[in-house]
JSON list of N, CA and C in Angstrom, two decimals:
[
{"chain": "A", "resi": 116, "resn": "MET", "atom": "N", "xyz": [0.77, -1.23, -0.12]},
{"chain": "A", "resi": 116, "resn": "MET", "atom": "CA", "xyz": [0.01, 0.07, 0.04]},
{"chain": "A", "resi": 116, "resn": "MET", "atom": "C", "xyz": [0.96, 1.30, 0.06]},
{"chain": "A", "resi": 117, "resn": "THR", "atom": "N", "xyz": [0.59, 2.07, -0.73]},
{"chain": "A", "resi": 117, "resn": "THR", "atom": "CA", "xyz": [1.48, 3.45, -1.01]},
{"chain": "A", "resi": 117, "resn": "THR", "atom": "C", "xyz": [1.02, 4.32, -0.08]},
{"chain": "A", "resi": 118, "resn": "LEU", "atom": "N", "xyz": [1.78, 5.35, 0.20]},
{"chain": "A", "resi": 118, "resn": "LEU", "atom": "CA", "xyz": [1.25, 6.50, 1.10]},
{"chain": "A", "resi": 118, "resn": "LEU", "atom": "C", "xyz": [-0.02, 7.03, 0.54]},
{"chain": "A", "resi": 119, "resn": "ALA", "atom": "N", "xyz": [0.00, 7.32, -0.59]},
{"chain": "A", "resi": 119, "resn": "ALA", "atom": "CA", "xyz": [-1.14, 8.16, -1.35]},
{"chain": "A", "resi": 119, "resn": "ALA", "atom": "C", "xyz": [-2.45, 7.27, -1.03]},
{"chain": "A", "resi": 120, "resn": "GLU", "atom": "N", "xyz": [-2.37, 5.81, -0.99]},
{"chain": "A", "resi": 120, "resn": "GLU", "atom": "CA", "xyz": [-3.73, 5.15, -0.71]},
{"chain": "A", "resi": 120, "resn": "GLU", "atom": "C", "xyz": [-3.92, 5.13, 0.76]},
{"chain": "A", "resi": 121, "resn": "MET", "atom": "N", "xyz": [-2.87, 5.15, 1.71]},
{"chain": "A", "resi": 121, "resn": "MET", "atom": "CA", "xyz": [-2.85, 5.41, 3.01]},
{"chain": "A", "resi": 121, "resn": "MET", "atom": "C", "xyz": [-3.74, 6.53, 3.43]},
{"chain": "A", "resi": 122, "resn": "ALA", "atom": "N", "xyz": [-3.23, 7.43, 2.71]},
{"chain": "A", "resi": 122, "resn": "ALA", "atom": "CA", "xyz": [-3.89, 9.02, 2.94]},
{"chain": "A", "resi": 122, "resn": "ALA", "atom": "C", "xyz": [-5.35, 9.02, 2.52]},
{"chain": "A", "resi": 123, "resn": "VAL", "atom": "N", "xyz": [-5.68, 8.30, 1.43]},
{"chain": "A", "resi": 123, "resn": "VAL", "atom": "CA", "xyz": [-7.11, 8.20, 1.22]},
{"chain": "A", "resi": 123, "resn": "VAL", "atom": "C", "xyz": [-7.91, 7.55, 2.26]},
{"chain": "A", "resi": 124, "resn": "SER", "atom": "N", "xyz": [-7.36, 6.15, 2.74]},
{"chain": "A", "resi": 124, "resn": "SER", "atom": "CA", "xyz": [-7.94, 5.54, 3.65]},
{"chain": "A", "resi": 124, "resn": "SER", "atom": "C", "xyz": [-8.13, 6.44, 4.98]},
{"chain": "A", "resi": 125, "resn": "TYR", "atom": "N", "xyz": [-7.15, 7.16, 5.44]},
{"chain": "A", "resi": 125, "resn": "TYR", "atom": "CA", "xyz": [-7.02, 7.89, 6.69]},
{"chain": "A", "resi": 125, "resn": "TYR", "atom": "C", "xyz": [-8.20, 9.04, 6.52]},
{"chain": "A", "resi": 126, "resn": "ARG", "atom": "N", "xyz": [-8.32, 9.69, 5.34]},
{"chain": "A", "resi": 126, "resn": "ARG", "atom": "CA", "xyz": [-9.49, 10.68, 4.98]},
{"chain": "A", "resi": 126, "resn": "ARG", "atom": "C", "xyz": [-10.80, 9.98, 5.07]},
{"chain": "A", "resi": 127, "resn": "ARG", "atom": "N", "xyz": [-10.93, 8.93, 4.66]},
{"chain": "A", "resi": 127, "resn": "ARG", "atom": "CA", "xyz": [-12.19, 8.16, 4.74]},
{"chain": "A", "resi": 127, "resn": "ARG", "atom": "C", "xyz": [-12.64, 8.03, 6.12]},
{"chain": "A", "resi": 128, "resn": "GLN", "atom": "N", "xyz": [-11.51, 7.41, 6.87]},
{"chain": "A", "resi": 128, "resn": "GLN", "atom": "CA", "xyz": [-11.91, 7.46, 8.45]},
{"chain": "A", "resi": 128, "resn": "GLN", "atom": "C", "xyz": [-12.11, 8.72, 9.17]},
{"chain": "A", "resi": 129, "resn": "ALA", "atom": "N", "xyz": [-11.49, 9.86, 8.73]},
{"chain": "A", "resi": 129, "resn": "ALA", "atom": "CA", "xyz": [-11.82, 11.04, 9.12]},
{"chain": "A", "resi": 129, "resn": "ALA", "atom": "C", "xyz": [-13.25, 11.57, 8.96]},
{"chain": "A", "resi": 130, "resn": "ASP", "atom": "N", "xyz": [-13.73, 11.07, 7.73]},
{"chain": "A", "resi": 130, "resn": "ASP", "atom": "CA", "xyz": [-15.11, 11.60, 7.32]},
{"chain": "A", "resi": 130, "resn": "ASP", "atom": "C", "xyz": [-16.11, 10.83, 8.24]},
{"chain": "A", "resi": 131, "resn": "ILE", "atom": "N", "xyz": [-15.82, 9.51, 8.42]},
{"chain": "A", "resi": 131, "resn": "ILE", "atom": "CA", "xyz": [-16.77, 8.79, 9.48]},
{"chain": "A", "resi": 131, "resn": "ILE", "atom": "C", "xyz": [-16.76, 9.21, 10.74]},
{"chain": "A", "resi": 132, "resn": "LEU", "atom": "N", "xyz": [-15.53, 9.53, 11.26]},
{"chain": "A", "resi": 132, "resn": "LEU", "atom": "CA", "xyz": [-15.55, 9.98, 12.77]},
{"chain": "A", "resi": 132, "resn": "LEU", "atom": "C", "xyz": [-16.16, 11.73, 12.70]},
{"chain": "A", "resi": 133, "resn": "ARG", "atom": "N", "xyz": [-16.03, 12.15, 11.66]},
{"chain": "A", "resi": 133, "resn": "ARG", "atom": "CA", "xyz": [-16.77, 13.63, 11.78]},
{"chain": "A", "resi": 133, "resn": "ARG", "atom": "C", "xyz": [-18.23, 13.34, 11.91]},
{"chain": "A", "resi": 134, "resn": "HIS", "atom": "N", "xyz": [-18.67, 12.29, 11.18]},
{"chain": "A", "resi": 134, "resn": "HIS", "atom": "CA", "xyz": [-20.03, 11.97, 11.07]},
{"chain": "A", "resi": 134, "resn": "HIS", "atom": "C", "xyz": [-20.66, 11.50, 12.61]},
{"chain": "A", "resi": 135, "resn": "ARG", "atom": "N", "xyz": [-19.70, 10.71, 13.07]},
{"chain": "A", "resi": 135, "resn": "ARG", "atom": "CA", "xyz": [-19.89, 10.24, 14.38]},
{"chain": "A", "resi": 135, "resn": "ARG", "atom": "C", "xyz": [-20.14, 11.18, 15.32]},
{"chain": "A", "resi": 136, "resn": "ILE", "atom": "N", "xyz": [-19.33, 12.26, 15.13]},
{"chain": "A", "resi": 136, "resn": "ILE", "atom": "CA", "xyz": [-19.26, 13.30, 16.08]},
{"chain": "A", "resi": 136, "resn": "ILE", "atom": "C", "xyz": [-20.53, 14.30, 16.21]},
{"chain": "A", "resi": 137, "resn": "GLN", "atom": "N", "xyz": [-20.95, 14.59, 14.68]},
{"chain": "A", "resi": 137, "resn": "GLN", "atom": "CA", "xyz": [-22.13, 15.00, 14.68]},
{"chain": "A", "resi": 137, "resn": "GLN", "atom": "C", "xyz": [-23.33, 14.39, 15.38]},
{"chain": "A", "resi": 138, "resn": "LEU", "atom": "N", "xyz": [-23.38, 12.96, 15.03]},
{"chain": "A", "resi": 138, "resn": "LEU", "atom": "CA", "xyz": [-24.39, 12.30, 15.37]},
{"chain": "A", "resi": 138, "resn": "LEU", "atom": "C", "xyz": [-24.53, 12.59, 17.19]},
{"chain": "A", "resi": 139, "resn": "VAL", "atom": "N", "xyz": [-23.30, 12.36, 17.77]},
{"chain": "A", "resi": 139, "resn": "VAL", "atom": "CA", "xyz": [-23.23, 12.41, 19.14]},
{"chain": "A", "resi": 139, "resn": "VAL", "atom": "C", "xyz": [-23.63, 13.92, 19.69]},
{"chain": "A", "resi": 140, "resn": "GLU", "atom": "N", "xyz": [-23.25, 14.78, 18.66]},
{"chain": "A", "resi": 140, "resn": "GLU", "atom": "CA", "xyz": [-23.52, 15.98, 19.16]},
{"chain": "A", "resi": 140, "resn": "GLU", "atom": "C", "xyz": [-25.28, 16.37, 19.27]},
{"chain": "A", "resi": 141, "resn": "GLU", "atom": "N", "xyz": [-25.81, 15.63, 18.30]},
{"chain": "A", "resi": 141, "resn": "GLU", "atom": "CA", "xyz": [-27.48, 15.70, 18.28]},
{"chain": "A", "resi": 141, "resn": "GLU", "atom": "C", "xyz": [-28.11, 14.93, 19.22]},
{"chain": "A", "resi": 142, "resn": "LEU", "atom": "N", "xyz": [-27.41, 14.01, 19.95]},
{"chain": "A", "resi": 142, "resn": "LEU", "atom": "CA", "xyz": [-28.06, 13.27, 21.12]},
{"chain": "A", "resi": 142, "resn": "LEU", "atom": "C", "xyz": [-28.45, 14.20, 22.35]},
{"chain": "A", "resi": 143, "resn": "PRO", "atom": "N", "xyz": [-29.64, 14.17, 22.62]},
{"chain": "A", "resi": 143, "resn": "PRO", "atom": "CA", "xyz": [-30.02, 14.66, 23.96]},
{"chain": "A", "resi": 143, "resn": "PRO", "atom": "C", "xyz": [-29.45, 14.23, 25.20]},
{"chain": "A", "resi": 144, "resn": "ALA", "atom": "N", "xyz": [-29.40, 14.84, 26.21]},
{"chain": "A", "resi": 144, "resn": "ALA", "atom": "CA", "xyz": [-28.83, 14.82, 27.37]},
{"chain": "A", "resi": 144, "resn": "ALA", "atom": "C", "xyz": [-29.69, 15.03, 28.25]},
{"chain": "A", "resi": 145, "resn": "TRP", "atom": "N", "xyz": [-30.33, 14.00, 29.11]},
{"chain": "A", "resi": 145, "resn": "TRP", "atom": "CA", "xyz": [-31.45, 14.36, 30.06]},
{"chain": "A", "resi": 145, "resn": "TRP", "atom": "C", "xyz": [-31.05, 14.69, 31.18]},
{"chain": "A", "resi": 146, "resn": "ASN", "atom": "N", "xyz": [-29.93, 14.10, 31.87]},
{"chain": "A", "resi": 146, "resn": "ASN", "atom": "CA", "xyz": [-29.49, 14.26, 33.22]},
{"chain": "A", "resi": 146, "resn": "ASN", "atom": "C", "xyz": [-27.94, 14.69, 33.07]},
{"chain": "A", "resi": 147, "resn": "GLN", "atom": "N", "xyz": [-27.46, 14.87, 34.33]},
{"chain": "A", "resi": 147, "resn": "GLN", "atom": "CA", "xyz": [-25.86, 15.24, 34.66]},
{"chain": "A", "resi": 147, "resn": "GLN", "atom": "C", "xyz": [-25.19, 14.01, 33.99]},
{"chain": "A", "resi": 148, "resn": "GLU", "atom": "N", "xyz": [-25.32, 12.78, 34.46]},
{"chain": "A", "resi": 148, "resn": "GLU", "atom": "CA", "xyz": [-24.48, 11.69, 34.07]},
{"chain": "A", "resi": 148, "resn": "GLU", "atom": "C", "xyz": [-24.47, 11.43, 32.52]},
{"chain": "A", "resi": 149, "resn": "GLU", "atom": "N", "xyz": [-25.40, 11.95, 31.74]},
{"chain": "A", "resi": 149, "resn": "GLU", "atom": "CA", "xyz": [-25.65, 11.73, 30.27]},
{"chain": "A", "resi": 149, "resn": "GLU", "atom": "C", "xyz": [-24.79, 12.74, 29.61]},
{"chain": "A", "resi": 150, "resn": "VAL", "atom": "N", "xyz": [-24.81, 14.09, 30.50]},
{"chain": "A", "resi": 150, "resn": "VAL", "atom": "CA", "xyz": [-23.89, 15.07, 29.89]},
{"chain": "A", "resi": 150, "resn": "VAL", "atom": "C", "xyz": [-22.57, 14.83, 29.76]},
{"chain": "A", "resi": 151, "resn": "ILE", "atom": "N", "xyz": [-22.15, 14.21, 31.05]},
{"chain": "A", "resi": 151, "resn": "ILE", "atom": "CA", "xyz": [-20.72, 13.79, 31.11]},
{"chain": "A", "resi": 151, "resn": "ILE", "atom": "C", "xyz": [-20.29, 12.78, 30.30]},
{"chain": "A", "resi": 152, "resn": "ALA", "atom": "N", "xyz": [-21.23, 11.70, 30.12]},
{"chain": "A", "resi": 152, "resn": "ALA", "atom": "CA", "xyz": [-20.81, 10.67, 29.17]},
{"chain": "A", "resi": 152, "resn": "ALA", "atom": "C", "xyz": [-20.81, 11.17, 27.99]},
{"chain": "A", "resi": 153, "resn": "LYS", "atom": "N", "xyz": [-21.68, 12.08, 27.49]},
{"chain": "A", "resi": 153, "resn": "LYS", "atom": "CA", "xyz": [-21.64, 12.77, 26.04]},
{"chain": "A", "resi": 153, "resn": "LYS", "atom": "C", "xyz": [-20.35, 13.59, 25.83]},
{"chain": "A", "resi": 154, "resn": "THR", "atom": "N", "xyz": [-20.00, 14.37, 26.97]},
{"chain": "A", "resi": 154, "resn": "THR", "atom": "CA", "xyz": [-18.90, 15.09, 26.76]},
{"chain": "A", "resi": 154, "resn": "THR", "atom": "C", "xyz": [-17.65, 14.22, 26.46]},
{"chain": "A", "resi": 155, "resn": "GLU", "atom": "N", "xyz": [-17.44, 13.04, 27.34]},
{"chain": "A", "resi": 155, "resn": "GLU", "atom": "CA", "xyz": [-16.45, 12.14, 27.18]},
{"chain": "A", "resi": 155, "resn": "GLU", "atom": "C", "xyz": [-16.21, 11.78, 25.85]},
{"chain": "A", "resi": 156, "resn": "ARG", "atom": "N", "xyz": [-17.34, 11.22, 25.49]},
{"chain": "A", "resi": 156, "resn": "ARG", "atom": "CA", "xyz": [-17.42, 10.63, 24.03]},
{"chain": "A", "resi": 156, "resn": "ARG", "atom": "C", "xyz": [-17.09, 11.72, 23.25]},
{"chain": "A", "resi": 157, "resn": "LEU", "atom": "N", "xyz": [-17.39, 12.82, 23.20]},
{"chain": "A", "resi": 157, "resn": "LEU", "atom": "CA", "xyz": [-17.03, 13.64, 22.09]},
{"chain": "A", "resi": 157, "resn": "LEU", "atom": "C", "xyz": [-15.60, 14.14, 22.10]},
{"chain": "A", "resi": 158, "resn": "ARG", "atom": "N", "xyz": [-14.95, 13.95, 23.39]},
{"chain": "A", "resi": 158, "resn": "ARG", "atom": "CA", "xyz": [-13.48, 14.54, 23.71]},
{"chain": "A", "resi": 158, "resn": "ARG", "atom": "C", "xyz": [-12.96, 13.38, 22.64]},
{"chain": "A", "resi": 159, "resn": "LEU", "atom": "N", "xyz": [-13.31, 12.25, 23.09]},
{"chain": "A", "resi": 159, "resn": "LEU", "atom": "CA", "xyz": [-12.51, 11.01, 22.71]},
{"chain": "A", "resi": 159, "resn": "LEU", "atom": "C", "xyz": [-12.50, 10.84, 21.19]},
{"chain": "A", "resi": 160, "resn": "LEU", "atom": "N", "xyz": [-13.78, 11.01, 20.47]},
{"chain": "A", "resi": 160, "resn": "LEU", "atom": "CA", "xyz": [-14.08, 11.38, 18.99]},
{"chain": "A", "resi": 160, "resn": "LEU", "atom": "C", "xyz": [-13.24, 12.30, 18.22]},
{"chain": "A", "resi": 161, "resn": "GLU", "atom": "N", "xyz": [-13.23, 13.54, 18.97]},
{"chain": "A", "resi": 161, "resn": "GLU", "atom": "CA", "xyz": [-12.46, 14.52, 18.37]},
{"chain": "A", "resi": 161, "resn": "GLU", "atom": "C", "xyz": [-11.00, 14.37, 18.67]},
{"chain": "A", "resi": 162, "resn": "ALA", "atom": "N", "xyz": [-10.65, 13.73, 19.43]},
{"chain": "A", "resi": 162, "resn": "ALA", "atom": "CA", "xyz": [-9.14, 13.34, 19.66]},
{"chain": "A", "resi": 162, "resn": "ALA", "atom": "C", "xyz": [-8.80, 12.51, 18.47]},
{"chain": "A", "resi": 163, "resn": "MET", "atom": "N", "xyz": [-9.44, 11.30, 18.26]},
{"chain": "A", "resi": 163, "resn": "MET", "atom": "CA", "xyz": [-9.44, 10.44, 17.32]},
{"chain": "A", "resi": 163, "resn": "MET", "atom": "C", "xyz": [-9.36, 11.21, 15.90]},
{"chain": "A", "resi": 164, "resn": "HIS", "atom": "N", "xyz": [-10.49, 12.09, 15.51]},
{"chain": "A", "resi": 164, "resn": "HIS", "atom": "CA", "xyz": [-10.70, 12.80, 14.33]},
{"chain": "A", "resi": 164, "resn": "HIS", "atom": "C", "xyz": [-9.40, 13.50, 13.90]},
{"chain": "A", "resi": 165, "resn": "ARG", "atom": "N", "xyz": [-8.84, 14.04, 14.97]},
{"chain": "A", "resi": 165, "resn": "ARG", "atom": "CA", "xyz": [-7.62, 15.00, 14.86]},
{"chain": "A", "resi": 165, "resn": "ARG", "atom": "C", "xyz": [-6.35, 14.14, 14.28]},
{"chain": "A", "resi": 166, "resn": "ASP", "atom": "N", "xyz": [-6.39, 13.03, 15.13]},
{"chain": "A", "resi": 166, "resn": "ASP", "atom": "CA", "xyz": [-4.95, 12.24, 14.94]},
{"chain": "A", "resi": 166, "resn": "ASP", "atom": "C", "xyz": [-5.09, 11.63, 13.47]},
{"chain": "A", "resi": 167, "resn": "VAL", "atom": "N", "xyz": [-6.34, 11.04, 13.15]},
{"chain": "A", "resi": 167, "resn": "VAL", "atom": "CA", "xyz": [-6.51, 10.62, 11.74]},
{"chain": "A", "resi": 167, "resn": "VAL", "atom": "C", "xyz": [-6.26, 11.48, 10.56]},
{"chain": "A", "resi": 168, "resn": "ARG", "atom": "N", "xyz": [-7.01, 12.79, 10.96]},
{"chain": "A", "resi": 168, "resn": "ARG", "atom": "CA", "xyz": [-6.74, 13.69, 10.00]},
{"chain": "A", "resi": 168, "resn": "ARG", "atom": "C", "xyz": [-5.42, 14.17, 9.92]},
{"chain": "A", "resi": 169, "resn": "ASP", "atom": "N", "xyz": [-4.51, 14.30, 10.70]},
{"chain": "A", "resi": 169, "resn": "ASP", "atom": "CA", "xyz": [-3.19, 14.49, 10.80]},
{"chain": "A", "resi": 169, "resn": "ASP", "atom": "C", "xyz": [-2.35, 13.54, 10.04]},
{"chain": "A", "resi": 170, "resn": "MET", "atom": "N", "xyz": [-2.59, 12.37, 10.32]},
{"chain": "A", "resi": 170, "resn": "MET", "atom": "CA", "xyz": [-1.72, 11.19, 9.81]},
{"chain": "A", "resi": 170, "resn": "MET", "atom": "C", "xyz": [-2.22, 11.13, 8.07]},
{"chain": "A", "resi": 171, "resn": "ALA", "atom": "N", "xyz": [-3.47, 11.59, 7.73]},
{"chain": "A", "resi": 171, "resn": "ALA", "atom": "CA", "xyz": [-3.67, 11.78, 6.35]},
{"chain": "A", "resi": 171, "resn": "ALA", "atom": "C", "xyz": [-2.75, 12.88, 5.62]},
{"chain": "A", "resi": 172, "resn": "VAL", "atom": "N", "xyz": [-2.58, 13.89, 6.27]},
{"chain": "A", "resi": 172, "resn": "VAL", "atom": "CA", "xyz": [-1.70, 15.14, 5.82]},
{"chain": "A", "resi": 172, "resn": "VAL", "atom": "C", "xyz": [-0.28, 14.40, 5.91]},
{"chain": "A", "resi": 173, "resn": "ILE", "atom": "N", "xyz": [0.27, 14.08, 6.73]},
{"chain": "A", "resi": 173, "resn": "ILE", "atom": "CA", "xyz": [1.38, 13.56, 6.89]},
{"chain": "A", "resi": 173, "resn": "ILE", "atom": "C", "xyz": [1.91, 12.51, 5.68]},
{"chain": "A", "resi": 174, "resn": "CYS", "atom": "N", "xyz": [0.86, 11.59, 5.59]},
{"chain": "A", "resi": 174, "resn": "CYS", "atom": "CA", "xyz": [1.10, 10.57, 4.33]},
{"chain": "A", "resi": 174, "resn": "CYS", "atom": "C", "xyz": [0.84, 11.28, 3.03]},
{"chain": "A", "resi": 175, "resn": "GLU", "atom": "N", "xyz": [0.08, 12.17, 2.73]},
{"chain": "A", "resi": 175, "resn": "GLU", "atom": "CA", "xyz": [-0.01, 12.99, 1.44]},
{"chain": "A", "resi": 175, "resn": "GLU", "atom": "C", "xyz": [1.24, 13.92, 1.17]},
{"chain": "A", "resi": 176, "resn": "ARG", "atom": "N", "xyz": [1.58, 14.38, 2.08]},
{"chain": "A", "resi": 176, "resn": "ARG", "atom": "CA", "xyz": [2.76, 15.51, 2.01]},
{"chain": "A", "resi": 176, "resn": "ARG", "atom": "C", "xyz": [4.30, 14.72, 2.45]},
{"chain": "A", "resi": 177, "resn": "TYR", "atom": "N", "xyz": [4.28, 13.63, 2.44]},
{"chain": "A", "resi": 177, "resn": "TYR", "atom": "CA", "xyz": [5.65, 12.98, 2.95]},
{"chain": "A", "resi": 177, "resn": "TYR", "atom": "C", "xyz": [6.69, 13.06, 2.27]},
{"chain": "A", "resi": 178, "resn": "TYR", "atom": "N", "xyz": [6.74, 13.37, 0.85]},
{"chain": "A", "resi": 178, "resn": "TYR", "atom": "CA", "xyz": [7.64, 13.58, -0.08]},
{"chain": "A", "resi": 178, "resn": "TYR", "atom": "C", "xyz": [7.86, 14.92, -0.37]},
{"chain": "A", "resi": 179, "resn": "ASP", "atom": "N", "xyz": [6.99, 15.88, -0.10]},
{"chain": "A", "resi": 179, "resn": "ASP", "atom": "CA", "xyz": [7.01, 17.30, -0.27]},
{"chain": "A", "resi": 179, "resn": "ASP", "atom": "C", "xyz": [8.18, 18.07, 0.51]},
{"chain": "A", "resi": 180, "resn": "PRO", "atom": "N", "xyz": [9.24, 18.48, -0.12]},
{"chain": "A", "resi": 180, "resn": "PRO", "atom": "CA", "xyz": [10.37, 19.03, 0.61]},
{"chain": "A", "resi": 180, "resn": "PRO", "atom": "C", "xyz": [9.98, 20.29, 1.61]},
{"chain": "A", "resi": 181, "resn": "THR", "atom": "N", "xyz": [8.89, 21.12, 0.82]},
{"chain": "A", "resi": 181, "resn": "THR", "atom": "CA", "xyz": [8.56, 22.27, 1.46]},
{"chain": "A", "resi": 181, "resn": "THR", "atom": "C", "xyz": [7.65, 22.13, 2.72]},
{"chain": "A", "resi": 182, "resn": "TYR", "atom": "N", "xyz": [7.13, 20.77, 2.96]},
{"chain": "A", "resi": 182, "resn": "TYR", "atom": "CA", "xyz": [6.10, 20.56, 4.04]},
{"chain": "A", "resi": 182, "resn": "TYR", "atom": "C", "xyz": [6.89, 20.58, 5.27]},
{"chain": "A", "resi": 183, "resn": "ARG", "atom": "N", "xyz": [6.49, 21.55, 6.40]},
{"chain": "A", "resi": 183, "resn": "ARG", "atom": "CA", "xyz": [6.86, 21.47, 7.84]},
{"chain": "A", "resi": 183, "resn": "ARG", "atom": "C", "xyz": [6.26, 20.35, 8.50]},
{"chain": "A", "resi": 184, "resn": "ARG", "atom": "N", "xyz": [7.11, 19.15, 8.79]},
{"chain": "A", "resi": 184, "resn": "ARG", "atom": "CA", "xyz": [6.35, 18.29, 9.45]},
{"chain": "A", "resi": 184, "resn": "ARG", "atom": "C", "xyz": [5.73, 18.62, 10.95]},
{"chain": "A", "resi": 185, "resn": "ASN", "atom": "N", "xyz": [4.76, 17.85, 11.17]},
{"chain": "A", "resi": 185, "resn": "ASN", "atom": "CA", "xyz": [4.06, 17.99, 12.45]},
{"chain": "A", "resi": 185, "resn": "ASN", "atom": "C", "xyz": [5.01, 17.41, 13.87]},
{"chain": "A", "resi": 186, "resn": "GLU", "atom": "N", "xyz": [5.28, 18.39, 14.41]},
{"chain": "A", "resi": 186, "resn": "GLU", "atom": "CA", "xyz": [6.37, 18.01, 15.58]},
{"chain": "A", "resi": 186, "resn": "GLU", "atom": "C", "xyz": [5.67, 16.97, 16.49]},
{"chain": "A", "resi": 187, "resn": "ARG", "atom": "N", "xyz": [4.48, 16.79, 16.59]},
{"chain": "A", "resi": 187, "resn": "ARG", "atom": "CA", "xyz": [3.67, 16.01, 17.50]},
{"chain": "A", "resi": 187, "resn": "ARG", "atom": "C", "xyz": [4.30, 14.29, 17.08]},
{"chain": "A", "resi": 188, "resn": "TYR", "atom": "N", "xyz": [4.43, 14.08, 15.47]},
{"chain": "A", "resi": 188, "resn": "TYR", "atom": "CA", "xyz": [4.52, 12.93, 15.08]},
{"chain": "A", "resi": 188, "resn": "TYR", "atom": "C", "xyz": [6.21, 12.56, 14.75]},
{"chain": "A", "resi": 189, "resn": "LEU", "atom": "N", "xyz": [7.11, 13.66, 15.38]},
{"chain": "A", "resi": 189, "resn": "LEU", "atom": "CA", "xyz": [8.22, 13.23, 14.91]},
{"chain": "A", "resi": 189, "resn": "LEU", "atom": "C", "xyz": [9.10, 12.32, 15.79]},
{"chain": "A", "resi": 190, "resn": "VAL", "atom": "N", "xyz": [10.00, 11.30, 15.33]},
{"chain": "A", "resi": 190, "resn": "VAL", "atom": "CA", "xyz": [10.40, 10.28, 16.39]},
{"chain": "A", "resi": 190, "resn": "VAL", "atom": "C", "xyz": [11.78, 10.98, 16.66]}
]
């Protein structure tokens, strides 16, 4: 699998996560426990979405010499 193919796969997963975030945002929260659960779920989904999106960009621009790499993912 090439980096371009991996980037496409990451983009698809980012779209799926974005859709799930929208679904969770629409859920009603009837009491404080549900509000806390919803907030935690959104926090985790948004972190996953950010990481997947960042990996897509890294794969897309890996061979671009002008791309300034994300320090978060440097080894």
